[in-house]
Amino acid sequence: DTAVSQTPKYLVTQMGNDKSIKCEQNLGHDTMYWYKQDSKKFLKIMFSYNNKELIINETVPNRFSPKSPDKAHLNLHINSLELGDSAVYFCASSQADSYEQYFGPGTRLTVT
Amino acid sequence: QKEVEQDPGPLSVPEGAIVSLNCTYSNSAFQYFMWYRQYSRKGPELLMYTYSSGNKEDGRFTAQVDKSSKYISLFIRDSQPSDSATYLCAMTSGTYKYIFGTGTRLKVLA
């Protein structure tokens, strides 16, 4: 049983397109996150959601819009994709009173 | 200066060696410290989690935090080829914002 799952695993698209990545966790956690990992493996937080409410937005361009329909899901929609958006995007989750995060397998986004 | 500094390696050691991985940080507000292991093309996997200063041991892994020096370490005893991966340190002050190091690539040679 996958704890944190993401779809799709790979995404290849052209500049200017709009795409979405989906994340689901079955751990019963109430906090979810999106991270971006660049080609040098640097992992940077983008958003944190607690109980479907946005609590951290790390100066991410407005083209990125997260949406949490319920506590188990956190989706990421990206408008007008740019070359610099190419990276691996990870979803993670944790309990609100714990700092132990569990990561999904990642979505490798390539913008051409 | 980055908030968290970590030597990217690569670090190559023979099987059975003791491995020492380190991170330094600049923000004295950090209270919670984590180590993650990431295999190639996989998500980070939580290895160790410590609060404030001190040591924590779990099997072959020991995590140390020295808040006075703003320095954290992960020791791996009796290293195995299966330990070959990138090791990421992470920390937070207790908010939902986590700062990660750039990761150290470890290779354990059989």
PDB file of C-alpha atoms in Angstrom:
ATOM      1  CA  ASP A   1       0.000   0.000   0.000  1.00  0.00           C
ATOM      2  CA  THR A   2       1.585   3.272  -1.141  1.00  0.00           C
ATOM      3  CA  ALA A   3       1.563   5.873   1.645  1.00  0.00           C
ATOM      4  CA  VAL A   4       2.055   8.980  -0.506  1.00  0.00           C
ATOM      5  CA  SER A   5       1.360   8.643  -4.210  1.00  0.00           C
ATOM      6  CA  GLN A   6       1.763  11.101  -7.079  1.00  0.00           C
ATOM      7  CA  THR A   7       0.533  11.132 -10.651  1.00  0.00           C
ATOM      8  CA  PRO A   8       1.902  11.311 -13.200  1.00  0.00           C
ATOM      9  CA  LYS A   9       5.392   9.985 -12.582  1.00  0.00           C
ATOM     10  CA  TYR A  10       6.770  11.643 -15.719  1.00  0.00           C
ATOM     11  CA  LEU A  11       5.515  14.713 -17.522  1.00  0.00           C
ATOM     12  CA  VAL A  12       7.027  16.090 -20.738  1.00  0.00           C
ATOM     13  CA  THR A  13       5.430  19.214 -22.148  1.00  0.00           C
ATOM     14  CA  GLN A  14       6.139  22.338 -24.141  1.00  0.00           C
ATOM     15  CA  MET A  15       6.680  25.857 -22.908  1.00  0.00           C
ATOM     16  CA  GLY A  16       3.481  27.800 -22.403  1.00  0.00           C
ATOM     17  CA  ASN A  17       1.327  24.760 -21.610  1.00  0.00           C
ATOM     18  CA  ASP A  18      -0.681  24.259 -18.408  1.00  0.00           C
ATOM     19  CA  LYS A  19      -0.310  21.030 -16.428  1.00  0.00           C
ATOM     20  CA  SER A  20      -1.388  19.476 -13.130  1.00  0.00           C
ATOM     21  CA  ILE A  21       0.222  17.044 -10.721  1.00  0.00           C
ATOM     22  CA  LYS A  22      -1.867  15.104  -8.223  1.00  0.00           C
ATOM     23  CA  CYS A  23      -0.910  13.852  -4.774  1.00  0.00           C
ATOM     24  CA  GLU A  24      -2.742  11.564  -2.383  1.00  0.00           C
ATOM     25  CA  GLN A  25      -1.782  10.233   1.042  1.00  0.00           C
ATOM     26  CA  ASN A  26      -3.445   7.405   2.957  1.00  0.00           C
ATOM     27  CA  LEU A  27      -1.609   7.967   6.237  1.00  0.00           C
ATOM     28  CA  GLY A  28      -4.341  10.036   7.841  1.00  0.00           C
ATOM     29  CA  HIS A  29      -2.003  13.043   8.034  1.00  0.00           C
ATOM     30  CA  ASP A  30      -3.412  16.566   8.148  1.00  0.00           C
ATOM     31  CA  THR A  31      -0.431  18.461   6.722  1.00  0.00           C
ATOM     32  CA  MET A  32       0.782  18.211   3.132  1.00  0.00           C
ATOM     33  CA  TYR A  33       3.608  19.851   1.199  1.00  0.00           C
ATOM     34  CA  TRP A  34       4.968  20.464  -2.259  1.00  0.00           C
ATOM     35  CA  TYR A  35       8.721  20.545  -2.854  1.00  0.00           C
ATOM     36  CA  LYS A  36      10.814  21.234  -5.943  1.00  0.00           C
ATOM     37  CA  GLN A  37      14.123  19.402  -6.426  1.00  0.00           C
ATOM     38  CA  ASP A  38      16.407  20.870  -9.050  1.00  0.00           C
ATOM     39  CA  SER A  39      19.083  19.163 -11.125  1.00  0.00           C
ATOM     40  CA  LYS A  40      21.618  19.602  -8.309  1.00  0.00           C
ATOM     41  CA  LYS A  41      19.334  17.702  -5.912  1.00  0.00           C
ATOM     42  CA  PHE A  42      18.488  20.813  -3.898  1.00  0.00           C
ATOM     43  CA  LEU A  43      15.086  20.285  -2.286  1.00  0.00           C
ATOM     44  CA  LYS A  44      13.140  23.483  -1.696  1.00  0.00           C
ATOM     45  CA  ILE A  45       9.745  23.819  -0.080  1.00  0.00           C
ATOM     46  CA  MET A  46       7.051  25.492  -2.166  1.00  0.00           C
ATOM     47  CA  PHE A  47       3.807  25.152  -0.204  1.00  0.00           C
ATOM     48  CA  SER A  48       2.510  23.737   3.067  1.00  0.00           C
ATOM     49  CA  TYR A  49      -1.142  22.968   3.736  1.00  0.00           C
ATOM     50  CA  ASN A  50      -2.652  22.125   7.094  1.00  0.00           C
ATOM     51  CA  ASN A  51      -6.236  20.867   7.205  1.00  0.00           C
ATOM     52  CA  LYS A  52      -6.769  22.119   3.634  1.00  0.00           C
ATOM     53  CA  GLU A  53      -5.560  25.620   4.528  1.00  0.00           C
ATOM     54  CA  LEU A  54      -2.488  27.183   2.920  1.00  0.00           C
ATOM     55  CA  ILE A  55       0.043  28.048   5.642  1.00  0.00           C
ATOM     56  CA  ILE A  56       3.340  28.379   3.794  1.00  0.00           C
ATOM     57  CA  ASN A  57       3.871  29.901   0.334  1.00  0.00           C
ATOM     58  CA  GLU A  58       7.555  30.243  -0.323  1.00  0.00           C
ATOM     59  CA  THR A  59       7.672  33.079  -2.850  1.00  0.00           C
ATOM     60  CA  VAL A  60       6.541  30.781  -5.609  1.00  0.00           C
ATOM     61  CA  PRO A  61       5.408  32.462  -8.877  1.00  0.00           C
ATOM     62  CA  ASN A  62       1.661  32.931  -9.254  1.00  0.00           C
ATOM     63  CA  ARG A  63       1.753  30.458 -12.130  1.00  0.00           C
ATOM     64  CA  PHE A  64       1.839  27.730  -9.473  1.00  0.00           C
ATOM     65  CA  SER A  65      -1.483  27.164  -7.736  1.00  0.00           C
ATOM     66  CA  PRO A  66      -1.962  24.419  -5.181  1.00  0.00           C
ATOM     67  CA  LYS A  67      -5.396  23.090  -4.310  1.00  0.00           C
ATOM     68  CA  SER A  68      -6.396  20.825  -1.461  1.00  0.00           C
ATOM     69  CA  PRO A  69      -9.897  19.387  -2.004  1.00  0.00           C
ATOM     70  CA  ASP A  70      -9.609  17.395   1.254  1.00  0.00           C
ATOM     71  CA  LYS A  71      -6.979  16.464   3.836  1.00  0.00           C
ATOM     72  CA  ALA A  72      -5.795  13.461   1.840  1.00  0.00           C
ATOM     73  CA  HIS A  73      -5.193  15.283  -1.454  1.00  0.00           C
ATOM     74  CA  LEU A  74      -3.002  18.155  -2.564  1.00  0.00           C
ATOM     75  CA  ASN A  75      -2.776  19.005  -6.239  1.00  0.00           C
ATOM     76  CA  LEU A  76      -0.441  21.398  -8.021  1.00  0.00           C
ATOM     77  CA  HIS A  77      -1.487  23.252 -11.141  1.00  0.00           C
ATOM     78  CA  ILE A  78       1.123  25.091 -13.194  1.00  0.00           C
ATOM     79  CA  ASN A  79       0.192  27.670 -15.826  1.00  0.00           C
ATOM     80  CA  SER A  80       2.325  28.899 -18.718  1.00  0.00           C
ATOM     81  CA  LEU A  81       5.151  26.451 -18.122  1.00  0.00           C
ATOM     82  CA  GLU A  82       8.704  27.757 -18.502  1.00  0.00           C
ATOM     83  CA  LEU A  83      12.006  25.957 -19.124  1.00  0.00           C
ATOM     84  CA  GLY A  84      13.084  26.738 -15.547  1.00  0.00           C
ATOM     85  CA  ASP A  85      10.150  24.749 -14.202  1.00  0.00           C
ATOM     86  CA  SER A  86      11.880  21.530 -15.267  1.00  0.00           C
ATOM     87  CA  ALA A  87      12.587  19.645 -12.039  1.00  0.00           C
ATOM     88  CA  VAL A  88      11.325  16.813  -9.891  1.00  0.00           C
ATOM     89  CA  TYR A  89       8.315  17.787  -7.796  1.00  0.00           C
ATOM     90  CA  PHE A  90       7.735  15.915  -4.538  1.00  0.00           C
ATOM     91  CA  CYS A  91       4.643  15.788  -2.422  1.00  0.00           C
ATOM     92  CA  ALA A  92       5.011  15.006   1.293  1.00  0.00           C
ATOM     93  CA  SER A  93       2.773  14.685   4.329  1.00  0.00           C
ATOM     94  CA  SER A  94       3.077  14.723   8.106  1.00  0.00           C
ATOM     95  CA  GLN A  95       0.960  14.858  11.226  1.00  0.00           C
ATOM     96  CA  ALA A  96       0.489  18.413  12.518  1.00  0.00           C
ATOM     97  CA  ASP A  97       2.254  17.668  15.813  1.00  0.00           C
ATOM     98  CA  SER A  98       5.152  15.795  14.206  1.00  0.00           C
ATOM     99  CA  TYR A  99       8.083  16.925  12.105  1.00  0.00           C
ATOM    100  CA  GLU A 100       8.465  13.580  10.369  1.00  0.00           C
ATOM    101  CA  GLN A 101       7.601  13.992   6.724  1.00  0.00           C
ATOM    102  CA  TYR A 102       6.813  11.170   4.332  1.00  0.00           C
ATOM    103  CA  PHE A 103       7.567  11.792   0.689  1.00  0.00           C
ATOM    104  CA  GLY A 104       5.959  10.569  -2.494  1.00  0.00           C
ATOM    105  CA  PRO A 105       7.968   9.078  -5.392  1.00  0.00           C
ATOM    106  CA  GLY A 106       8.166  12.382  -7.269  1.00  0.00           C
ATOM    107  CA  THR A 107       6.972  13.714 -10.621  1.00  0.00           C
ATOM    108  CA  ARG A 108       9.733  14.413 -13.124  1.00  0.00           C
ATOM    109  CA  LEU A 109       8.648  17.439 -15.170  1.00  0.00           C
ATOM    110  CA  THR A 110      10.512  18.301 -18.357  1.00  0.00           C
ATOM    111  CA  VAL A 111       9.600  21.476 -20.205  1.00  0.00           C
ATOM    112  CA  THR A 112      10.881  21.709 -23.789  1.00  0.00           C
TER     113      THR A 112
ATOM    114  CA  GLN B   1      25.247  32.354   2.880  1.00  0.00           C
ATOM    115  CA  LYS B   2      22.808  29.446   2.721  1.00  0.00           C
ATOM    116  CA  GLU B   3      20.843  28.656   5.872  1.00  0.00           C
ATOM    117  CA  VAL B   4      22.024  25.050   5.745  1.00  0.00           C
ATOM    118  CA  GLU B   5      25.369  23.929   4.351  1.00  0.00           C
ATOM    119  CA  GLN B   6      26.191  20.361   3.413  1.00  0.00           C
ATOM    120  CA  ASP B   7      29.206  18.988   1.549  1.00  0.00           C
ATOM    121  CA  PRO B   8      27.883  17.498  -1.711  1.00  0.00           C
ATOM    122  CA  GLY B   9      30.589  14.827  -1.915  1.00  0.00           C
ATOM    123  CA  PRO B  10      30.765  12.333  -3.463  1.00  0.00           C
ATOM    124  CA  LEU B  11      32.075  10.397  -0.481  1.00  0.00           C
ATOM    125  CA  SER B  12      33.453   6.927  -1.269  1.00  0.00           C
ATOM    126  CA  VAL B  13      34.172   4.460   1.534  1.00  0.00           C
ATOM    127  CA  PRO B  14      34.918   0.728   1.698  1.00  0.00           C
ATOM    128  CA  GLU B  15      32.265  -1.637   2.979  1.00  0.00           C
ATOM    129  CA  GLY B  16      32.310  -1.871   6.776  1.00  0.00           C
ATOM    130  CA  ALA B  17      33.647   1.654   7.309  1.00  0.00           C
ATOM    131  CA  ILE B  18      32.125   4.194   9.678  1.00  0.00           C
ATOM    132  CA  VAL B  19      30.645   7.069   7.705  1.00  0.00           C
ATOM    133  CA  SER B  20      30.282  10.592   9.076  1.00  0.00           C
ATOM    134  CA  LEU B  21      27.923  13.020   7.341  1.00  0.00           C
ATOM    135  CA  ASN B  22      27.555  16.602   8.511  1.00  0.00           C
ATOM    136  CA  CYS B  23      25.555  19.781   8.141  1.00  0.00           C
ATOM    137  CA  THR B  24      26.076  23.256   9.518  1.00  0.00           C
ATOM    138  CA  TYR B  25      23.378  25.861   9.837  1.00  0.00           C
ATOM    139  CA  SER B  26      23.087  29.543  10.611  1.00  0.00           C
ATOM    140  CA  ASN B  27      19.567  29.960  12.051  1.00  0.00           C
ATOM    141  CA  SER B  28      19.631  29.469  15.833  1.00  0.00           C
ATOM    142  CA  ALA B  29      15.835  29.101  15.823  1.00  0.00           C
ATOM    143  CA  PHE B  30      16.065  25.604  14.331  1.00  0.00           C
ATOM    144  CA  GLN B  31      14.936  23.066  16.920  1.00  0.00           C
ATOM    145  CA  TYR B  32      14.041  19.918  14.970  1.00  0.00           C
ATOM    146  CA  PHE B  33      16.565  18.076  12.862  1.00  0.00           C
ATOM    147  CA  MET B  34      16.061  15.275  10.372  1.00  0.00           C
ATOM    148  CA  TRP B  35      18.150  13.056   8.143  1.00  0.00           C
ATOM    149  CA  TYR B  36      16.740  11.622   4.941  1.00  0.00           C
ATOM    150  CA  ARG B  37      18.133   9.032   2.562  1.00  0.00           C
ATOM    151  CA  GLN B  38      17.349   9.363  -1.127  1.00  0.00           C
ATOM    152  CA  TYR B  39      18.081   6.648  -3.646  1.00  0.00           C
ATOM    153  CA  SER B  40      18.428   7.602  -7.289  1.00  0.00           C
ATOM    154  CA  ARG B  41      15.057   8.518  -8.852  1.00  0.00           C
ATOM    155  CA  LYS B  42      13.177   7.925  -5.582  1.00  0.00           C
ATOM    156  CA  GLY B  43      11.628  10.153  -2.942  1.00  0.00           C
ATOM    157  CA  PRO B  44      13.518  11.040   0.271  1.00  0.00           C
ATOM    158  CA  GLU B  45      13.007   8.524   3.063  1.00  0.00           C
ATOM    159  CA  LEU B  46      13.153   9.650   6.707  1.00  0.00           C
ATOM    160  CA  LEU B  47      16.014   7.990   8.611  1.00  0.00           C
ATOM    161  CA  MET B  48      16.373   9.903  11.849  1.00  0.00           C
ATOM    162  CA  TYR B  49      14.612  12.704  13.677  1.00  0.00           C
ATOM    163  CA  THR B  50      15.970  14.543  16.720  1.00  0.00           C
ATOM    164  CA  TYR B  51      14.777  17.422  18.808  1.00  0.00           C
ATOM    165  CA  SER B  52      17.243  20.006  20.167  1.00  0.00           C
ATOM    166  CA  SER B  53      20.755  18.920  21.194  1.00  0.00           C
ATOM    167  CA  GLY B  54      21.927  15.405  21.944  1.00  0.00           C
ATOM    168  CA  ASN B  55      22.338  11.993  20.396  1.00  0.00           C
ATOM    169  CA  LYS B  56      19.883   9.473  19.030  1.00  0.00           C
ATOM    170  CA  GLU B  57      20.695   5.940  17.955  1.00  0.00           C
ATOM    171  CA  ASP B  58      18.725   3.591  15.714  1.00  0.00           C
ATOM    172  CA  GLY B  59      20.458   0.405  14.660  1.00  0.00           C
ATOM    173  CA  ARG B  60      23.565   1.304  12.650  1.00  0.00           C
ATOM    174  CA  PHE B  61      22.610   4.999  12.543  1.00  0.00           C
ATOM    175  CA  THR B  62      23.427   7.679  15.120  1.00  0.00           C
ATOM    176  CA  ALA B  63      22.320  11.288  14.829  1.00  0.00           C
ATOM    177  CA  GLN B  64      24.044  14.034  16.808  1.00  0.00           C
ATOM    178  CA  VAL B  65      23.008  17.630  17.273  1.00  0.00           C
ATOM    179  CA  ASP B  66      25.267  20.330  18.705  1.00  0.00           C
ATOM    180  CA  LYS B  67      23.180  23.482  18.842  1.00  0.00           C
ATOM    181  CA  SER B  68      25.981  25.546  20.391  1.00  0.00           C
ATOM    182  CA  SER B  69      28.090  24.927  17.273  1.00  0.00           C
ATOM    183  CA  LYS B  70      25.095  24.804  14.914  1.00  0.00           C
ATOM    184  CA  TYR B  71      26.335  21.454  13.663  1.00  0.00           C
ATOM    185  CA  ILE B  72      24.573  18.153  13.107  1.00  0.00           C
ATOM    186  CA  SER B  73      25.987  14.767  12.170  1.00  0.00           C
ATOM    187  CA  LEU B  74      24.826  11.377  11.015  1.00  0.00           C
ATOM    188  CA  PHE B  75      27.059   8.372  11.648  1.00  0.00           C
ATOM    189  CA  ILE B  76      26.602   5.085   9.825  1.00  0.00           C
ATOM    190  CA  ARG B  77      28.374   2.086  11.347  1.00  0.00           C
ATOM    191  CA  ASP B  78      29.342  -1.029   9.388  1.00  0.00           C
ATOM    192  CA  SER B  79      28.379   0.642   6.120  1.00  0.00           C
ATOM    193  CA  GLN B  80      26.930  -1.554   3.384  1.00  0.00           C
ATOM    194  CA  PRO B  81      26.753  -1.125  -0.401  1.00  0.00           C
ATOM    195  CA  SER B  82      22.980  -0.740   0.068  1.00  0.00           C
ATOM    196  CA  ASP B  83      23.711   2.475   2.022  1.00  0.00           C
ATOM    197  CA  SER B  84      24.914   4.087  -1.232  1.00  0.00           C
ATOM    198  CA  ALA B  85      22.549   7.013  -1.726  1.00  0.00           C
ATOM    199  CA  THR B  86      22.274  10.762  -1.226  1.00  0.00           C
ATOM    200  CA  TYR B  87      21.818  11.835   2.390  1.00  0.00           C
ATOM    201  CA  LEU B  88      19.901  15.035   3.058  1.00  0.00           C
ATOM    202  CA  CYS B  89      19.779  16.908   6.336  1.00  0.00           C
ATOM    203  CA  ALA B  90      16.688  18.990   7.091  1.00  0.00           C
ATOM    204  CA  MET B  91      15.636  21.268   9.901  1.00  0.00           C
ATOM    205  CA  THR B  92      12.805  23.469  11.083  1.00  0.00           C
ATOM    206  CA  SER B  93      12.129  25.933  13.875  1.00  0.00           C
ATOM    207  CA  GLY B  94       8.755  24.350  14.511  1.00  0.00           C
ATOM    208  CA  THR B  95       6.758  25.940  11.736  1.00  0.00           C
ATOM    209  CA  TYR B  96       5.694  24.040   8.643  1.00  0.00           C
ATOM    210  CA  LYS B  97       8.743  25.337   6.763  1.00  0.00           C
ATOM    211  CA  TYR B  98      11.629  22.909   6.400  1.00  0.00           C
ATOM    212  CA  ILE B  99      15.078  23.825   5.132  1.00  0.00           C
ATOM    213  CA  PHE B 100      17.084  21.082   3.463  1.00  0.00           C
ATOM    214  CA  GLY B 101      20.798  20.754   2.845  1.00  0.00           C
ATOM    215  CA  THR B 102      21.957  20.103  -0.704  1.00  0.00           C
ATOM    216  CA  GLY B 103      22.672  16.451   0.110  1.00  0.00           C
ATOM    217  CA  THR B 104      25.863  14.366   0.316  1.00  0.00           C
ATOM    218  CA  ARG B 105      26.269  11.581  -2.218  1.00  0.00           C
ATOM    219  CA  LEU B 106      27.657   8.446  -0.520  1.00  0.00           C
ATOM    220  CA  LYS B 107      29.113   5.430  -2.280  1.00  0.00           C
ATOM    221  CA  VAL B 108      29.983   2.321  -0.276  1.00  0.00           C
ATOM    222  CA  LEU B 109      32.320   0.058  -2.214  1.00  0.00           C
ATOM    223  CA  ALA B 110      31.987  -3.724  -1.883  1.00  0.00           C
TER     224      ALA B 110
END
